Coordinates of C-alpha atoms and ligand atoms in Angstrom, one line a residue:
M28 CA 0.1 -0.4 -0.5
A29 CA 1.8 3.8 -0.6
L30 CA 2.5 5.3 2.2
K31 CA 0.1 8.7 1.5
E32 CA -2.8 5.7 1.8
K33 CA -1.7 4.2 4.5
I34 CA -1.0 7.3 5.9
Y35 CA -5.3 8.5 4.8
K36 CA -6.2 5.3 5.8
I37 CA -4.6 6.2 10.0
K38 CA -5.6 9.4 10.4
R39 CA -9.6 7.9 9.5
R40 CA -8.6 5.5 12.1
E41 CA -9.6 2.2 9.6
L42 CA -6.1 1.1 10.9
S43 CA -4.7 1.7 14.5
A44 CA -0.7 3.2 14.3
E45 CA -1.2 0.2 17.2
R46 CA -2.4 -2.4 14.7
N47 CA 0.1 -0.5 12.1
I48 CA 2.9 -0.9 14.9
R49 CA 2.3 -4.7 15.3
D50 CA 1.8 -5.5 12.2
F51 CA 6.0 -5.0 12.2
L52 CA 6.9 -5.8 15.3
K53 CA 5.4 -9.5 14.3
K54 CA 6.4 -9.3 10.8
I55 CA 10.6 -8.8 12.4
Q56 CA 10.1 -11.3 15.2
D57 CA 9.4 -14.2 12.5
D58 CA 11.3 -13.1 9.5
N59 CA 14.3 -11.3 10.8
I60 CA 15.9 -14.2 12.3
R61 CA 16.2 -15.5 8.7
I62 CA 17.5 -11.6 7.1
N63 CA 19.2 -10.3 9.6
A64 CA 18.2 -7.1 9.2
V65 CA 17.2 -5.5 12.4
L66 CA 19.9 -5.3 14.4
H67 CA 17.7 -3.6 17.4
I68 CA 14.0 -3.4 18.0
N69 CA 13.0 0.0 19.4
P70 CA 10.7 -1.5 23.2
D71 CA 9.2 1.6 23.4
A72 CA 7.6 1.1 20.1
V73 CA 4.1 -0.3 20.8
E74 CA 3.5 2.5 24.0
Q75 CA 4.6 6.1 21.2
A76 CA 1.7 4.1 18.8
R77 CA -0.7 4.3 21.5
I78 CA 0.2 7.4 22.9
V79 CA 0.2 8.4 18.7
D80 CA -3.9 6.9 19.3
E81 CA -4.5 9.6 21.0
K82 CA -3.5 12.3 19.2
I83 CA -5.3 10.8 16.3
K84 CA -8.6 11.3 18.6
N85 CA -8.2 14.4 19.3
G86 CA -6.7 15.9 15.8
C87 CA -3.7 16.8 15.9
A88 CA -0.9 14.4 14.9
G89 CA 1.7 15.2 12.4
K90 CA 1.9 14.0 9.1
L91 CA 3.4 10.4 8.9
A92 CA 0.8 9.7 12.1
G93 CA 1.4 5.6 13.0
I94 CA 4.6 5.0 10.2
G95 CA 6.9 2.7 11.4
F96 CA 10.2 3.0 10.4
I97 CA 13.9 1.2 10.5
V98 CA 16.7 3.7 11.1
K99 CA 20.6 2.4 10.4
S100 CA 22.5 2.2 12.7
N101 CA 24.4 5.1 11.9
I102 CA 21.7 7.6 13.1
N103 CA 21.7 8.4 16.4
V104 CA 18.6 7.5 18.2
K105 CA 17.7 8.7 21.5
G106 CA 17.8 5.9 24.1
L107 CA 18.3 3.1 21.3
I108 CA 22.3 1.4 20.1
C109 CA 23.8 3.1 17.6
N110 CA 26.8 0.6 17.4
C111 CA 27.4 1.1 13.7
A112 CA 27.6 -2.6 13.6
S113 CA 30.6 -2.6 15.0
R114 CA 32.8 -4.1 18.3
T115 CA 33.9 -0.4 18.9
L116 CA 30.3 0.8 20.6
E117 CA 28.5 -2.7 21.2
N118 CA 26.7 -0.5 23.9
Y119 CA 26.9 2.6 22.5
R120 CA 22.9 4.1 23.5
A121 CA 22.1 7.9 21.5
T122 CA 21.4 10.3 24.1
Y123 CA 20.0 12.2 22.0
D124 CA 18.3 12.2 18.6
A125 CA 19.5 13.2 14.9
S126 CA 18.4 15.7 13.4
V127 CA 16.6 14.1 11.1
I128 CA 15.0 11.9 13.5
K129 CA 13.6 14.6 15.3
K130 CA 11.9 16.2 12.3
L131 CA 10.3 12.4 11.6
L132 CA 9.1 11.9 14.7
K133 CA 7.4 15.5 15.3
E134 CA 5.3 14.3 12.4
D135 CA 4.8 11.1 14.6
A136 CA 6.5 8.4 13.1
I137 CA 7.4 5.3 15.5
V138 CA 10.8 4.3 15.1
L139 CA 11.1 0.2 15.1
G140 CA 14.1 -1.0 15.7
M141 CA 17.7 -0.1 14.5
A142 CA 18.9 -1.7 11.4
N143 CA 22.4 -3.5 10.1
M144 CA 25.2 -2.2 8.7
D145 CA 28.2 -3.0 7.1
E146 CA 30.9 -1.6 10.2
F147 CA 31.1 1.9 10.4
A148 CA 29.3 1.9 6.5
A149 CA 32.8 0.9 5.3
G150 CA 31.8 -1.2 3.2
G151 CA 29.6 -2.1 -0.2
S152 CA 28.0 -5.6 0.9
G153 CA 26.6 -6.1 3.9
E154 CA 29.2 -8.5 5.0
S155 CA 31.3 -6.9 7.5
S156 CA 29.3 -6.4 10.5
A157 CA 29.8 -7.2 12.9
F158 CA 26.7 -9.2 14.0
G159 CA 26.3 -11.4 11.1
I160 CA 25.4 -10.8 7.3
T161 CA 22.6 -9.2 6.0
K162 CA 20.8 -11.4 3.9
N163 CA 19.1 -10.0 0.5
P164 CA 14.9 -10.8 0.6
A165 CA 15.4 -10.8 -2.8
A166 CA 18.1 -12.8 -3.6
I167 CA 17.8 -15.2 -0.1
D168 CA 21.8 -16.7 -1.3
R169 CA 23.4 -13.4 -2.0
I170 CA 24.7 -10.1 -0.2
A171 CA 22.0 -7.4 0.5
G172 CA 24.6 -5.2 -0.8
G173 CA 25.7 -2.3 1.7
S174 CA 27.0 0.1 3.4
S175 CA 22.6 0.2 4.4
S176 CA 22.0 -3.5 3.3
G177 CA 19.8 -3.9 6.3
S178 CA 17.8 -0.7 6.0
A179 CA 17.3 -2.2 2.2
A180 CA 16.5 -5.5 3.1
S181 CA 13.8 -4.0 5.7
V182 CA 11.8 -2.6 3.2
A183 CA 12.1 -5.5 1.2
A184 CA 11.0 -7.6 3.6
G185 CA 7.6 -6.1 4.5
F186 CA 9.9 -4.9 8.6
C187 CA 9.3 -1.5 8.1
D188 CA 7.0 1.5 6.0
F189 CA 10.3 2.6 4.5
A190 CA 14.1 3.2 5.8
L191 CA 17.2 5.6 6.7
G192 CA 20.6 4.7 5.5
S193 CA 23.4 7.6 4.3
D194 CA 25.5 7.1 1.3
T195 CA 28.6 8.8 1.0
G196 CA 30.2 6.7 -2.0
G197 CA 26.7 4.2 -2.9
S198 CA 25.4 3.2 1.2
I199 CA 22.1 3.7 0.1
R200 CA 22.0 3.3 -4.0
N201 CA 23.6 -0.1 -3.7
P202 CA 21.5 -2.0 -1.1
A203 CA 18.1 -0.5 -3.2
S204 CA 19.4 -1.8 -6.4
H205 CA 19.9 -5.2 -4.7
C206 CA 17.5 -5.7 -3.3
G207 CA 14.9 -4.4 -6.0
V208 CA 14.0 -1.1 -3.4
I209 CA 13.7 2.5 -4.0
G210 CA 16.7 4.2 -2.2
L211 CA 17.5 8.4 -3.5
K212 CA 21.0 10.3 -1.9
P213 CA 19.7 13.6 -1.8
S214 CA 22.4 16.5 -2.2
Y215 CA 24.9 17.1 -0.5
G216 CA 23.8 19.0 2.1
A217 CA 20.5 18.7 1.2
V218 CA 19.5 16.4 4.2
S219 CA 21.3 17.4 8.4
R220 CA 24.1 15.3 9.5
Y221 CA 23.7 16.4 13.1
G222 CA 23.4 13.1 15.2
L223 CA 24.8 10.5 12.1
I224 CA 28.2 9.3 13.2
D225 CA 30.7 10.0 10.3
L226 CA 32.8 8.0 7.3
S227 CA 33.8 10.9 5.4
M228 CA 32.1 14.4 6.2
S229 CA 32.7 16.3 3.0
L230 CA 31.0 12.5 1.3
D231 CA 28.1 12.1 3.6
V232 CA 24.0 12.4 3.9
I233 CA 20.9 10.5 5.0
G234 CA 18.3 9.6 3.0
P235 CA 15.1 7.4 2.5
L236 CA 15.1 3.8 0.8
A237 CA 10.7 2.7 0.2
N238 CA 8.9 0.8 -2.0
S239 CA 7.7 3.7 -4.4
V240 CA 9.6 7.1 -5.6
E241 CA 6.7 8.4 -3.9
D242 CA 6.9 6.9 -0.7
C243 CA 10.9 8.8 -0.5
E244 CA 9.8 12.0 -1.8
L245 CA 6.9 12.6 0.5
I246 CA 10.1 11.2 3.8
F247 CA 12.5 13.1 1.6
D248 CA 10.4 16.7 1.6
I249 CA 10.3 16.7 5.3
I250 CA 13.9 15.8 6.7
K251 CA 15.6 18.4 3.7
G252 CA 16.3 21.4 4.4
K253 CA 18.8 23.8 6.4
D254 CA 20.0 22.9 10.2
E255 CA 22.1 25.6 12.0
R256 CA 23.8 22.0 13.2
D257 CA 25.1 21.6 10.5
A258 CA 27.0 24.3 8.9
V259 CA 26.6 22.5 5.1
S260 CA 23.4 22.1 5.4
M261 CA 21.5 24.3 2.5
E262 CA 18.4 25.7 2.8
W263 CA 15.6 24.8 0.2
I264 CA 14.6 25.9 -2.0
A265 CA 11.4 25.4 -3.3
N266 CA 12.2 24.9 -7.7
N267 CA 9.8 25.1 -9.5
D268 CA 11.2 22.3 -11.5
S269 CA 8.7 20.1 -13.8
T270 CA 8.7 16.6 -15.7
N271 CA 6.1 18.7 -18.7
H272 CA 8.3 19.2 -21.4
Q273 CA 10.8 17.5 -23.2
V274 CA 13.9 16.3 -20.9
V275 CA 16.7 15.2 -22.0
I276 CA 18.4 12.2 -20.2
G277 CA 22.0 11.6 -21.6
I278 CA 23.0 7.7 -21.2
P279 CA 27.5 7.7 -20.3
E280 CA 28.7 6.0 -23.3
I281 CA 30.6 2.7 -22.4
G282 CA 33.7 2.0 -24.0
A283 CA 35.5 4.4 -24.2
N284 CA 37.3 3.6 -21.7
K285 CA 38.3 -0.3 -22.1
E286 CA 41.3 -0.6 -21.1
K287 CA 39.8 -1.2 -17.4
A288 CA 42.8 -2.0 -14.9
S289 CA 40.9 -3.7 -12.1
S290 CA 39.5 -7.7 -13.2
F291 CA 36.0 -6.6 -13.6
S292 CA 35.1 -3.7 -15.4
Y293 CA 32.1 -1.6 -15.2
E294 CA 30.1 -2.8 -18.2
N295 CA 28.3 -5.3 -17.6
E296 CA 26.7 -5.6 -20.7
E297 CA 23.7 -7.3 -19.7
I298 CA 23.0 -4.4 -17.0
W299 CA 23.9 -1.3 -19.7
E300 CA 20.7 -3.7 -22.0
L301 CA 18.3 -4.2 -19.0
V302 CA 19.2 -0.2 -18.2
K303 CA 19.4 0.9 -21.7
Q304 CA 15.6 -0.3 -22.8
K305 CA 14.0 0.6 -19.9
V306 CA 15.0 4.7 -20.2
K307 CA 13.7 4.0 -24.2
L308 CA 10.6 2.5 -23.0
V309 CA 9.9 5.3 -20.7
A310 CA 11.0 8.2 -23.2
N311 CA 9.5 6.5 -26.1
K312 CA 6.5 7.0 -24.1
N313 CA 7.0 10.2 -22.7
K314 CA 8.4 11.5 -26.1
W315 CA 11.3 12.5 -24.3
K316 CA 15.1 12.6 -25.7
I317 CA 17.9 10.4 -25.5
E318 CA 21.4 11.6 -25.9
E319 CA 24.6 9.0 -25.8
C320 CA 27.0 11.0 -23.6
R321 CA 31.1 10.8 -22.9
L322 CA 32.1 11.5 -19.1
K323 CA 36.1 11.4 -19.5
H324 CA 35.9 10.6 -15.8
L325 CA 33.9 8.6 -15.3
D326 CA 37.1 5.7 -14.3
L327 CA 38.1 8.7 -12.1
G328 CA 35.8 8.2 -10.3
I329 CA 36.9 5.0 -7.5
Q330 CA 40.7 6.7 -6.8
T331 CA 39.0 9.8 -6.5
Y332 CA 37.0 8.4 -3.2
Y333 CA 39.1 6.2 -1.5
P334 CA 41.9 8.8 -0.7
I335 CA 39.4 11.2 -0.1
N336 CA 37.6 8.5 2.7
Y337 CA 40.5 6.9 4.6
V338 CA 41.6 9.8 5.1
E339 CA 39.0 11.7 7.0
F340 CA 37.9 8.1 8.1
F341 CA 41.1 8.6 10.0
S342 CA 40.1 12.1 11.5
G343 CA 36.7 11.0 12.8
T344 CA 37.7 8.1 14.1
R345 CA 39.9 9.3 16.7
K346 CA 37.4 9.9 18.9
F347 CA 36.8 6.4 19.3
D348 CA 40.3 5.9 22.3
G349 CA 37.8 4.3 23.9
R350 CA 37.5 7.3 27.1
K351 CA 34.8 8.5 26.0
Y352 CA 32.7 6.2 23.7
G353 CA 33.0 2.4 23.8
Y354 CA 36.5 0.8 22.9
K355 CA 39.4 1.7 21.5
I356 CA 38.7 1.3 17.8
E357 CA 42.1 -0.2 16.4
D358 CA 41.4 -2.9 18.8
S359 CA 37.8 -4.0 18.4
C360 CA 37.3 -3.2 14.8
G361 CA 37.1 -5.1 11.8
E362 CA 39.2 -6.0 8.8
E363 CA 38.4 -3.5 7.1
V364 CA 38.3 0.0 9.1
L365 CA 40.8 -1.2 10.3
R366 CA 42.7 -1.1 6.6
R367 CA 40.7 2.7 6.3
I368 CA 42.4 4.3 9.8
L369 CA 45.7 3.0 8.7
G370 CA 45.6 4.0 4.9
G371 CA 44.5 7.6 6.5
R372 CA 46.8 7.8 8.0
E373 CA 49.8 6.7 6.6
I374 CA 48.1 9.4 3.6
S375 CA 47.4 11.8 6.2
K376 CA 51.2 11.9 7.1
A377 CA 52.8 15.9 5.7
E378 CA 54.9 14.2 3.0
F379 CA 52.0 12.1 2.0
A380 CA 48.8 14.5 2.1
G381 CA 50.0 16.6 -1.2
K382 CA 50.2 13.6 -3.2
Y383 CA 47.5 12.0 -2.1
Y384 CA 44.8 13.8 -0.3
R385 CA 45.2 17.2 -1.8
R386 CA 45.3 15.2 -4.9
A387 CA 42.6 14.3 -4.8
L388 CA 40.7 16.7 -3.6
K389 CA 41.9 18.6 -7.5
A390 CA 39.7 15.3 -9.3
K391 CA 37.1 15.6 -6.9
K392 CA 36.9 18.8 -8.9
I393 CA 37.1 17.6 -12.0
I394 CA 34.1 15.5 -11.5
E395 CA 31.7 18.5 -10.0
K396 CA 32.8 20.9 -12.9
E397 CA 32.2 17.4 -15.5
F398 CA 28.9 16.9 -14.5
E399 CA 27.3 20.8 -13.8
E400 CA 28.8 20.5 -17.5
A401 CA 27.1 17.7 -18.8
F402 CA 23.4 19.0 -16.5
E403 CA 23.8 22.2 -19.7
K404 CA 22.9 20.1 -21.8
Y405 CA 20.7 16.7 -20.2
E406 CA 18.9 17.5 -17.0
V407 CA 18.9 13.9 -16.0
L408 CA 22.1 11.2 -17.0
A409 CA 21.0 7.4 -16.1
M410 CA 23.3 4.6 -15.7
P411 CA 23.6 1.3 -14.1
T412 CA 23.3 1.8 -10.2
V413 CA 25.2 -1.6 -10.4
P414 CA 27.5 -2.8 -12.1
R415 CA 27.3 -5.6 -11.4
L416 CA 25.1 -8.6 -10.5
P417 CA 25.6 -9.4 -5.8
H418 CA 28.2 -11.9 -5.1
K419 CA 26.8 -15.1 -3.5
F420 CA 28.0 -15.1 0.3
G421 CA 31.4 -17.5 0.9
E422 CA 32.4 -16.2 -2.4
Q423 CA 35.8 -15.0 -2.5
I424 CA 36.2 -11.1 -3.9
S425 CA 39.0 -9.1 -3.9
I426 CA 39.2 -5.3 -2.1
E427 CA 39.3 -4.0 -5.7
D428 CA 36.0 -5.6 -6.9
M429 CA 34.8 -5.1 -3.0
Y430 CA 35.4 -1.2 -4.2
N431 CA 34.5 -1.5 -7.5
Y432 CA 30.5 -2.5 -6.5
D433 CA 30.7 1.7 -6.4
T434 CA 32.5 2.5 -10.0
L435 CA 29.1 4.0 -10.8
T436 CA 27.8 5.8 -7.6
V437 CA 30.4 7.7 -6.4
L438 CA 30.5 9.7 -8.8
A439 CA 27.2 11.4 -7.3
N440 CA 28.4 11.7 -4.3
L441 CA 32.2 13.1 -5.7
A442 CA 30.1 15.7 -7.6
E443 CA 27.5 17.2 -4.7
I444 CA 24.5 15.2 -6.5
P445 CA 21.5 14.0 -6.5
G446 CA 21.0 10.1 -6.8
I447 CA 18.2 7.5 -7.2
S448 CA 17.7 4.1 -7.5
V449 CA 14.5 1.8 -9.4
P450 CA 13.9 -1.3 -9.8
C451 CA 14.6 -1.7 -14.0
G452 CA 13.8 -5.4 -13.7
K453 CA 15.9 -9.0 -13.2
I454 CA 18.8 -11.0 -14.8
N455 CA 18.5 -14.7 -13.6
G456 CA 16.3 -13.4 -11.1
I457 CA 18.0 -11.1 -8.9
P458 CA 16.4 -7.2 -9.2
V459 CA 19.0 -5.2 -11.1
G460 CA 18.6 -0.8 -10.2
L461 CA 18.6 1.3 -13.1
Q462 CA 20.7 5.1 -11.8
I463 CA 19.0 8.2 -12.3
L464 CA 21.9 11.8 -11.0
A465 CA 20.5 15.3 -11.4
K466 CA 22.0 18.5 -10.9
K467 CA 22.4 19.5 -7.1
G468 CA 19.3 20.8 -5.9
A469 CA 17.1 19.4 -8.1
D470 CA 16.8 16.6 -5.9
N471 CA 12.7 17.2 -6.0
F472 CA 12.7 17.1 -9.6
L473 CA 14.9 13.5 -9.9
L474 CA 12.0 12.0 -8.0
E475 CA 9.7 13.3 -10.8
V476 CA 11.4 11.9 -13.5
A477 CA 12.3 8.6 -11.3
K478 CA 8.1 7.8 -10.9
R479 CA 8.5 7.8 -14.8
F480 CA 10.6 5.0 -13.9
E481 CA 8.3 2.2 -11.8
Ligands
LIG17 N1 31.2 1.3 -0.6 C1 31.4 2.3 0.2 C2 32.4 2.4 0.8 O1 33.2 1.2 1.6 C3 30.8 3.1 -0.1 C4 30.1 2.9 1.4 C5 28.9 4.4 2.3 O2 28.1 5.0 1.1 N2 28.4 4.1 3.6 O3 33.0 2.9 0.9

């Protein structure tokens, strides 16, 4: 059922908030053992739903009255365990609400629980959680993707009305693609990061995962906007961009950068074919135009992303020294987190900073500019969200291949632009996501376009 429809039903008291929440809790209780998407249940959810039912009776309930959501475990929800799926913060109970949580609670949405994820959001498969792998409800022997693995799997498994994730290099869009749900990565700064435990603060953004684009839009419109607690958050200027004209869609030309160094290329023909077919279908139906476009620096994304990620992550984790929060991170974290801390420490050294970090920042500017120019010609760009299918559990994957899962998603973070993944079909029964990108600040326009792809 569409979120709007459910909200209407709850408001008219055809469905109580308590019933809605109890149904989800029951579903989680029955199925989470198989999926491992949820790490902690909110023990007060039913009580909170009763209070919302009272408010509905008194005619003073908010816009999301009685709607249940699941939160990635790196977003602070007061009183709940917010451990980033790490032993380091195993017992850390949040002492305050992140700004996004405040906004959603103000509208009387109800937190159902905290989601599994890759440890500290540093991953793309959901396998690096200290509390076990998240299974993919849409392809049960395969990874759910990551790092917002539990958020995407929760939506796919019917554990909630929507979920929150964070996206630094693809962590909302990647698992959305693998699990066959919708995931929106807003423009950098469109949503406050206050209360998000950061992976890489100049790239991180919080966004919704849901069953439809319209549901994502509803949540995005509530969580977006300026927050005095996040200096880079943007004042939201309502734009009147509409899709009532001929939209020009750019599709990056592939085959232009054939000699890829990595063992898997982002040019999986089957996935691209599926995506192109879908774009053609939508364009024809709406009388939109498709043009091939050349993105020269498509293959620069990963090399640019990781130095920035490592350095900022290293710096951000210095607070986890075992004194104020949890355990000392180096003594308690998993392999990937340690790799980034040690790597980040190394390339933060004065003698290397110029060579790697500052160079990466320069490359980021080049990518930003290339996208700015592209959006003068095309209003949106379309491509696969992930250029390969999710691997099976236990399959040995090199670090390079793991990083390359995000070849096509890191670009939006580097360019600070909004991106969305919508389901586009299946290959061998496994969901494939189509990614659409728009210029910075055009998030609502992007959502309008994405609706035509459903
Ligand atoms: N997979 C990417 C990484 O490991 C992206 C993570 C994210 O977006 N949080 O850094």
